[in-house]
PDB file of C-alpha atoms and ligand atoms in Angstrom:
ATOM      1  CA  MET P1495    -188.334  77.068 -49.281  1.00 97.00           C
ATOM      2  CA  LYS P1496    -187.198  80.091 -51.244  1.00 98.00           C
ATOM      3  CA  PHE P1497    -184.222  79.651 -53.562  1.00 98.00           C
ATOM      4  CA  PHE P1498    -181.690  82.445 -53.818  1.00 98.00           C
ATOM      5  CA  VAL P1499    -178.772  82.094 -56.203  1.00 98.00           C
ATOM      6  CA  ASP P1500    -175.378  82.963 -54.751  1.00 98.00           C
ATOM      7  CA  THR P1501    -173.564  84.615 -57.646  1.00 98.00           C
ATOM      8  CA  ALA P1502    -173.094  87.864 -59.541  1.00 98.00           C
ATOM      9  CA  GLU P1503    -172.912  86.099 -62.922  1.00 98.00           C
ATOM     10  CA  ILE P1504    -175.799  87.486 -64.977  1.00 98.00           C
ATOM     11  CA  ASP P1505    -176.020  84.580 -67.449  1.00 98.00           C
ATOM     12  CA  ALA P1506    -176.203  81.975 -64.682  1.00 98.00           C
ATOM     13  CA  ILE P1507    -178.898  83.945 -62.866  1.00 98.00           C
ATOM     14  CA  ALA P1508    -180.895  84.417 -66.082  1.00 98.00           C
ATOM     15  CA  GLU P1509    -180.773  80.707 -66.939  1.00 98.00           C
ATOM     16  CA  LEU P1510    -182.228  79.657 -63.565  1.00 98.00           C
ATOM     17  CA  ASN P1511    -184.608  82.609 -63.450  1.00 98.00           C
ATOM     18  CA  ASP P1512    -186.186  81.487 -66.750  1.00 97.00           C
ATOM     19  CA  LEU P1513    -187.033  78.184 -65.033  1.00 96.00           C
ATOM     20  CA  GLY P1514    -188.691  79.935 -62.100  1.00 95.00           C
ATOM     21  CA  MET P1515    -185.940  78.774 -59.741  1.00 96.00           C
ATOM     22  CA  VAL P1516    -184.827  82.194 -58.543  1.00 98.00           C
ATOM     23  CA  ASP P1517    -186.636  83.869 -55.650  1.00 98.00           C
ATOM     24  CA  GLY P1518    -183.702  86.190 -55.019  1.00 98.00           C
ATOM     25  CA  VAL P1519    -179.947  86.661 -55.383  1.00 98.00           C
ATOM     26  CA  THR P1520    -177.103  87.040 -52.913  1.00 98.00           C
ATOM     27  CA  THR P1521    -173.767  88.617 -53.688  1.00 98.00           C
ATOM     28  CA  ASN P1522    -170.734  89.530 -51.630  1.00 97.00           C
ATOM     29  CA  PRO P1523    -167.446  91.313 -52.415  1.00 98.00           C
ATOM     30  CA  SER P1524    -165.776  88.015 -53.408  1.00 97.00           C
ATOM     31  CA  LEU P1525    -168.564  87.184 -55.877  1.00 98.00           C
ATOM     32  CA  ILE P1526    -168.465  90.727 -57.318  1.00 98.00           C
ATOM     33  CA  MET P1527    -164.688  90.333 -57.746  1.00 98.00           C
ATOM     34  CA  LYS P1528    -165.226  87.005 -59.568  1.00 97.00           C
ATOM     35  CA  SER P1529    -167.714  88.646 -61.942  1.00 97.00           C
ATOM     36  CA  GLY P1530    -165.114  91.281 -62.868  1.00 98.00           C
ATOM     37  CA  ARG P1531    -167.905  93.881 -62.997  1.00 97.00           C
ATOM     38  CA  ASP P1532    -168.537  97.217 -61.277  1.00 97.00           C
ATOM     39  CA  ILE P1533    -170.656  96.569 -58.171  1.00 98.00           C
ATOM     40  CA  LEU P1534    -173.256  99.263 -58.853  1.00 98.00           C
ATOM     41  CA  GLU P1535    -173.660  98.316 -62.520  1.00 98.00           C
ATOM     42  CA  VAL P1536    -173.907  94.564 -62.077  1.00 98.00           C
ATOM     43  CA  THR P1537    -176.188  94.872 -59.051  1.00 98.00           C
ATOM     44  CA  LYS P1538    -178.583  97.096 -61.019  1.00 98.00           C
ATOM     45  CA  GLU P1539    -178.652  94.538 -63.839  1.00 98.00           C
ATOM     46  CA  ILE P1540    -179.435  91.738 -61.392  1.00 98.00           C
ATOM     47  CA  CYS P1541    -182.196  93.806 -59.770  1.00 98.00           C
ATOM     48  CA  ASP P1542    -183.774  94.446 -63.178  1.00 98.00           C
ATOM     49  CA  LEU P1543    -183.672  90.737 -64.018  1.00 98.00           C
ATOM     50  CA  VAL P1544    -184.989  89.252 -60.777  1.00 97.00           C
ATOM     51  CA  ASP P1545    -188.191  90.127 -58.932  1.00 95.00           C
ATOM     52  CA  GLY P1546    -187.064  89.057 -55.445  1.00 98.00           C
ATOM     53  CA  PRO P1547    -184.549  90.471 -52.959  1.00 98.00           C
ATOM     54  CA  VAL P1548    -181.007  91.073 -54.230  1.00 98.00           C
ATOM     55  CA  SER P1549    -178.352  91.280 -51.502  1.00 98.00           C
ATOM     56  CA  ALA P1550    -175.501  93.737 -52.006  1.00 98.00           C
ATOM     57  CA  GLU P1551    -172.860  93.984 -49.295  1.00 98.00           C
ATOM     58  CA  VAL P1552    -171.308  97.050 -47.693  1.00 98.00           C
ATOM     59  CA  ILE P1553    -167.529  97.227 -47.366  1.00 98.00           C
ATOM     60  CA  ALA P1554    -167.124  99.884 -44.655  1.00 98.00           C
ATOM     61  CA  THR P1555    -166.388  98.761 -41.112  1.00 98.00           C
ATOM     62  CA  GLU P1556    -167.688 101.732 -39.083  1.00 98.00           C
ATOM     63  CA  ALA P1557    -171.447 102.095 -38.660  1.00 98.00           C
ATOM     64  CA  ASP P1558    -171.675 105.669 -39.962  1.00 98.00           C
ATOM     65  CA  ASP P1559    -169.849 104.711 -43.163  1.00 98.00           C
ATOM     66  CA  MET P1560    -171.813 101.486 -43.535  1.00 98.00           C
ATOM     67  CA  ILE P1561    -175.053 103.436 -43.276  1.00 98.00           C
ATOM     68  CA  VAL P1562    -173.927 105.806 -46.048  1.00 98.00           C
ATOM     69  CA  GLU P1563    -172.965 102.839 -48.252  1.00 98.00           C
ATOM     70  CA  GLY P1564    -176.183 100.998 -47.403  1.00 98.00           C
ATOM     71  CA  ARG P1565    -178.337 104.002 -48.342  1.00 98.00           C
ATOM     72  CA  LYS P1566    -176.464 104.292 -51.662  1.00 98.00           C
ATOM     73  CA  LEU P1567    -176.959 100.589 -52.396  1.00 98.00           C
ATOM     74  CA  ALA P1568    -180.637 100.825 -51.415  1.00 98.00           C
ATOM     75  CA  LYS P1569    -181.142 103.517 -54.069  1.00 98.00           C
ATOM     76  CA  ILE P1570    -180.159 101.070 -56.850  1.00 98.00           C
ATOM     77  CA  ALA P1571    -183.594  99.435 -56.884  1.00 98.00           C
ATOM     78  CA  GLU P1572    -186.587  98.630 -54.698  1.00 97.00           C
ATOM     79  CA  ASN P1573    -185.572  94.973 -54.336  1.00 98.00           C
ATOM     80  CA  ILE P1574    -182.125  95.696 -52.877  1.00 98.00           C
ATOM     81  CA  THR P1575    -181.314  94.040 -49.582  1.00 98.00           C
ATOM     82  CA  VAL P1576    -178.344  95.661 -47.882  1.00 98.00           C
ATOM     83  CA  LYS P1577    -175.964  93.031 -46.566  1.00 98.00           C
ATOM     84  CA  VAL P1578    -173.989  93.847 -43.416  1.00 98.00           C
ATOM     85  CA  PRO P1579    -171.514  91.763 -41.405  1.00 98.00           C
ATOM     86  CA  LEU P1580    -172.384  90.448 -37.969  1.00 98.00           C
ATOM     87  CA  THR P1581    -170.461  93.049 -35.956  1.00 98.00           C
ATOM     88  CA  TRP P1582    -171.783  95.747 -33.608  1.00 98.00           C
ATOM     89  CA  ALA P1583    -171.345  98.250 -36.441  1.00 98.00           C
ATOM     90  CA  GLY P1584    -173.258  95.905 -38.740  1.00 98.00           C
ATOM     91  CA  LEU P1585    -176.060  95.523 -36.190  1.00 98.00           C
ATOM     92  CA  LYS P1586    -176.284  99.289 -35.731  1.00 98.00           C
ATOM     93  CA  THR P1587    -176.492  99.681 -39.499  1.00 98.00           C
ATOM     94  CA  CYS P1588    -179.114  96.942 -39.613  1.00 98.00           C
ATOM     95  CA  LYS P1589    -181.302  98.729 -37.065  1.00 98.00           C
ATOM     96  CA  THR P1590    -180.983 102.109 -38.792  1.00 98.00           C
ATOM     97  CA  LEU P1591    -181.675 100.820 -42.307  1.00 98.00           C
ATOM     98  CA  SER P1592    -184.482  98.485 -41.168  1.00 98.00           C
ATOM     99  CA  ASP P1593    -186.170 101.416 -39.418  1.00 98.00           C
ATOM    100  CA  GLU P1594    -185.954 103.304 -42.731  1.00 98.00           C
ATOM    101  CA  GLY P1595    -187.787 100.448 -44.474  1.00 98.00           C
ATOM    102  CA  THR P1596    -184.767  98.908 -46.203  1.00 98.00           C
ATOM    103  CA  MET P1597    -184.385  95.116 -46.228  1.00 98.00           C
ATOM    104  CA  VAL P1598    -181.211  93.995 -44.431  1.00 98.00           C
ATOM    105  CA  ASN P1599    -179.364  90.676 -44.641  1.00 98.00           C
ATOM    106  CA  VAL P1600    -176.971  90.141 -41.729  1.00 98.00           C
ATOM    107  CA  THR P1601    -174.165  87.937 -42.970  1.00 98.00           C
ATOM    108  CA  LEU P1602    -171.199  85.962 -41.611  1.00 98.00           C
ATOM    109  CA  CYS P1603    -173.318  84.428 -38.838  1.00 98.00           C
ATOM    110  CA  PHE P1604    -171.604  81.567 -37.029  1.00 98.00           C
ATOM    111  CA  SER P1605    -173.512  81.313 -33.733  1.00 98.00           C
ATOM    112  CA  ALA P1606    -177.071  81.202 -32.436  1.00 98.00           C
ATOM    113  CA  ASN P1607    -176.411  84.216 -30.200  1.00 98.00           C
ATOM    114  CA  GLN P1608    -175.305  86.243 -33.212  1.00 98.00           C
ATOM    115  CA  ALA P1609    -178.559  85.279 -34.930  1.00 98.00           C
ATOM    116  CA  LEU P1610    -180.528  86.354 -31.870  1.00 98.00           C
ATOM    117  CA  LEU P1611    -178.850  89.783 -31.951  1.00 98.00           C
ATOM    118  CA  ALA P1612    -179.582  90.183 -35.665  1.00 98.00           C
ATOM    119  CA  ALA P1613    -183.273  89.417 -35.117  1.00 98.00           C
ATOM    120  CA  LYS P1614    -183.419  91.974 -32.282  1.00 98.00           C
ATOM    121  CA  ALA P1615    -181.814  94.549 -34.624  1.00 98.00           C
ATOM    122  CA  GLY P1616    -184.625  94.024 -37.140  1.00 98.00           C
ATOM    123  CA  ALA P1617    -182.806  91.930 -39.772  1.00 98.00           C
ATOM    124  CA  THR P1618    -184.938  90.779 -42.690  1.00 98.00           C
ATOM    125  CA  PHE P1619    -182.583  87.827 -43.229  1.00 99.00           C
ATOM    126  CA  ILE P1620    -179.909  86.132 -41.141  1.00 99.00           C
ATOM    127  CA  SER P1621    -177.215  84.273 -43.088  1.00 98.00           C
ATOM    128  CA  PRO P1622    -175.629  81.390 -41.155  1.00 98.00           C
ATOM    129  CA  PHE P1623    -172.678  79.996 -43.144  1.00 98.00           C
ATOM    130  CA  ILE P1624    -172.987  76.216 -43.222  1.00 98.00           C
ATOM    131  CA  GLY P1625    -169.998  75.255 -45.369  1.00 98.00           C
ATOM    132  CA  ARG P1626    -167.513  77.393 -43.461  1.00 98.00           C
ATOM    133  CA  LEU P1627    -168.530  75.740 -40.154  1.00 98.00           C
ATOM    134  CA  ASP P1628    -168.169  72.312 -41.773  1.00 98.00           C
ATOM    135  CA  ASP P1629    -164.706  73.464 -42.942  1.00 98.00           C
ATOM    136  CA  ILE P1630    -163.536  73.720 -39.321  1.00 98.00           C
ATOM    137  CA  ASN P1631    -165.014  70.357 -38.355  1.00 98.00           C
ATOM    138  CA  LEU P1632    -168.220  71.731 -36.808  1.00 98.00           C
ATOM    139  CA  ASP P1633    -171.701  70.914 -38.085  1.00 97.00           C
ATOM    140  CA  GLY P1634    -173.193  73.904 -39.891  1.00 98.00           C
ATOM    141  CA  MET P1635    -176.586  72.239 -39.851  1.00 98.00           C
ATOM    142  CA  ASP P1636    -176.676  72.284 -36.025  1.00 98.00           C
ATOM    143  CA  LEU P1637    -176.558  76.064 -36.237  1.00 98.00           C
ATOM    144  CA  ILE P1638    -179.511  76.179 -38.646  1.00 98.00           C
ATOM    145  CA  ALA P1639    -181.486  73.954 -36.246  1.00 98.00           C
ATOM    146  CA  ASP P1640    -180.602  76.102 -33.203  1.00 98.00           C
ATOM    147  CA  ILE P1641    -181.614  79.322 -34.940  1.00 98.00           C
ATOM    148  CA  ARG P1642    -184.881  77.759 -36.164  1.00 98.00           C
ATOM    149  CA  GLU P1643    -185.731  76.717 -32.614  1.00 98.00           C
ATOM    150  CA  ILE P1644    -184.880  80.105 -31.107  1.00 98.00           C
ATOM    151  CA  TYR P1645    -186.700  82.154 -33.755  1.00 98.00           C
ATOM    152  CA  ASP P1646    -189.777  79.912 -33.416  1.00 98.00           C
ATOM    153  CA  ASN P1647    -189.702  80.186 -29.602  1.00 98.00           C
ATOM    154  CA  TYR P1648    -190.112  83.943 -29.843  1.00 98.00           C
ATOM    155  CA  ALA P1649    -191.871  84.292 -33.206  1.00 98.00           C
ATOM    156  CA  PHE P1650    -189.107  86.441 -34.717  1.00 98.00           C
ATOM    157  CA  ASP P1651    -189.911  87.518 -38.298  1.00 97.00           C
ATOM    158  CA  THR P1652    -186.273  87.376 -39.435  1.00 98.00           C
ATOM    159  CA  GLU P1653    -185.929  84.752 -42.165  1.00 98.00           C
ATOM    160  CA  ILE P1654    -183.221  82.115 -41.906  1.00 99.00           C
ATOM    161  CA  LEU P1655    -181.181  82.231 -45.100  1.00 98.00           C
ATOM    162  CA  ALA P1656    -178.975  79.134 -45.151  1.00 98.00           C
ATOM    163  CA  ALA P1657    -175.748  80.289 -46.823  1.00 98.00           C
ATOM    164  CA  SER P1658    -172.333  78.920 -47.747  1.00 98.00           C
ATOM    165  CA  ILE P1659    -174.159  75.921 -49.179  1.00 98.00           C
ATOM    166  CA  ARG P1660    -171.705  73.683 -50.996  1.00 97.00           C
ATOM    167  CA  THR P1661    -173.566  70.407 -51.592  1.00 98.00           C
ATOM    168  CA  VAL P1662    -176.989  69.156 -52.595  1.00 98.00           C
ATOM    169  CA  ASN P1663    -177.215  67.436 -49.179  1.00 98.00           C
ATOM    170  CA  HIS P1664    -176.854  70.841 -47.520  1.00 98.00           C
ATOM    171  CA  VAL P1665    -180.005  71.895 -49.390  1.00 98.00           C
ATOM    172  CA  THR P1666    -181.986  68.832 -48.276  1.00 98.00           C
ATOM    173  CA  GLU P1667    -180.899  69.142 -44.647  1.00 98.00           C
ATOM    174  CA  ALA P1668    -181.603  72.879 -44.483  1.00 98.00           C
ATOM    175  CA  ALA P1669    -185.050  72.287 -46.014  1.00 98.00           C
ATOM    176  CA  LYS P1670    -185.831  69.511 -43.491  1.00 98.00           C
ATOM    177  CA  ILE P1671    -184.912  71.785 -40.594  1.00 98.00           C
ATOM    178  CA  GLY P1672    -187.066  74.553 -42.021  1.00 98.00           C
ATOM    179  CA  ALA P1673    -184.656  77.248 -43.196  1.00 98.00           C
ATOM    180  CA  ASP P1674    -186.865  79.839 -44.895  1.00 98.00           C
ATOM    181  CA  VAL P1675    -184.407  80.419 -47.723  1.00 98.00           C
ATOM    182  CA  MET P1676    -181.299  78.782 -49.072  1.00 98.00           C
ATOM    183  CA  THR P1677    -178.706  80.463 -51.216  1.00 98.00           C
ATOM    184  CA  ALA P1678    -176.454  78.281 -53.341  1.00 98.00           C
ATOM    185  CA  PRO P1679    -174.129  78.647 -56.303  1.00 98.00           C
ATOM    186  CA  PRO P1680    -175.801  77.867 -59.653  1.00 98.00           C
ATOM    187  CA  ASP P1681    -173.931  74.563 -60.060  1.00 98.00           C
ATOM    188  CA  VAL P1682    -175.285  73.221 -56.756  1.00 98.00           C
ATOM    189  CA  ILE P1683    -178.853  74.100 -57.775  1.00 98.00           C
ATOM    190  CA  LYS P1684    -178.328  72.406 -61.140  1.00 97.00           C
ATOM    191  CA  LYS P1685    -176.907  69.255 -59.511  1.00 98.00           C
ATOM    192  CA  MET P1686    -180.148  68.824 -57.542  1.00 98.00           C
ATOM    193  CA  VAL P1687    -181.808  67.307 -60.614  1.00 98.00           C
ATOM    194  CA  ASN P1688    -179.330  64.430 -60.894  1.00 98.00           C
ATOM    195  CA  HIS P1689    -180.224  60.857 -59.984  1.00 98.00           C
ATOM    196  CA  PRO P1690    -178.692  57.724 -61.551  1.00 98.00           C
ATOM    197  CA  LEU P1691    -182.029  55.880 -61.436  1.00 98.00           C
ATOM    198  CA  THR P1692    -183.629  58.717 -63.443  1.00 98.00           C
ATOM    199  CA  ASP P1693    -180.890  58.330 -66.088  1.00 98.00           C
ATOM    200  CA  LYS P1694    -181.194  54.524 -66.075  1.00 98.00           C
ATOM    201  CA  GLY P1695    -184.992  54.592 -66.256  1.00 98.00           C
ATOM    202  CA  LEU P1696    -185.010  57.116 -69.080  1.00 98.00           C
ATOM    203  CA  ASP P1697    -182.455  55.095 -71.009  1.00 98.00           C
ATOM    204  CA  GLN P1698    -184.725  52.020 -70.819  1.00 98.00           C
ATOM    205  CA  PHE P1699    -187.822  54.007 -71.831  1.00 98.00           C
ATOM    206  CA  LEU P1700    -186.021  55.411 -74.858  1.00 98.00           C
ATOM    207  CA  LYS P1701    -184.760  51.974 -75.911  1.00 98.00           C
ATOM    208  CA  ASP P1702    -188.275  50.521 -75.631  1.00 98.00           C
ATOM    209  CA  ALA P1703    -189.748  53.488 -77.516  1.00 98.00           C
ATOM    210  CA  ALA P1704    -187.280  52.872 -80.336  1.00 98.00           C
ATOM    211  CA  LYS P1705    -188.027  49.114 -80.371  1.00 98.00           C
ATOM    212  CA  ALA P1706    -191.761  49.765 -80.472  1.00 98.00           C
ATOM    213  CA  GLY P1707    -191.374  52.466 -83.134  1.00 98.00           C
ATOM    214  CA  ILE P1708    -193.319  54.934 -80.970  1.00 98.00           C
ATOM    215  CA  LYS P1709    -193.743  58.365 -82.589  1.00 97.00           C
ATOM    216  CA  ILE P1710    -195.528  61.307 -81.013  1.00 97.00           C
ATOM    217  CA  VAL P1711    -194.911  64.106 -83.506  1.00 96.00           C
TER     218      VAL P1711
HETATM  219  O1  G3P E2801    -173.648  82.833 -49.260  1.00 88.94           O
HETATM  220  C1  G3P E2801    -172.379  82.987 -48.719  1.00 88.94           C
HETATM  221  C2  G3P E2801    -171.385  82.396 -49.625  1.00 88.94           C
HETATM  222  O2  G3P E2801    -171.139  83.207 -50.730  1.00 88.94           O
HETATM  223  C3  G3P E2801    -170.143  81.948 -48.980  1.00 88.94           C
HETATM  224  O3  G3P E2801    -169.913  80.722 -49.494  1.00 88.94           O
HETATM  225  O4  G3P E2801    -168.582  78.802 -50.151  1.00 88.94           O
HETATM  226  O5  G3P E2801    -167.486  81.045 -49.828  1.00 88.94           O
HETATM  227  O6  G3P E2801    -168.306  79.746 -47.866  1.00 88.94           O
HETATM  228  P1  G3P E2801    -168.483  80.052 -49.325  1.00 88.94           P
END
């Protein structure tokens, strides 16, 4: 499973990237707003830092304008993935930019049929939003499973990018189902290391090492 980090905070990306945990980055207008940075500047910095795909989202709503924005974003760096919403205009933009050789991430996916359309339009990634479905008392993981089944039935190349991940359990479940990629905020990725039995076991080992006077260096 590829790990994308869902943030536009350079320091947080760099910290995880140094550990080899970052296969790509996803941003959206809300994350750019949180960073307080200019979208073109911060996106360029992220692209320079990370080898993998970096999603940057258009803000236009008409296809012609989205295509102009997408082409501008694509010029930032070779690893840019243009992110478009799952609307007809977004799908049209997806088809045009994909045909030009630009990676496209179709975002705000909340149904299997939407994911099917995105694959037909040549999306590189489809982003089903798990947490936001859970928010309205649906099961976001059911959507990941449905898309996996449909894409496998027809051997679509579009990668399933499990998004709106809020918990470490979301990561486990998405991995079990076979999402190709997950994107999560840095704090969720960092929480994945935690286990009380690891802490308890280490505590005992350290006590015993002290009792035994063990020294390594
Ligand atoms: O990857 C999509 C993500 O940024 C949305 O997450 O928590 O705002 O639903 P959230």
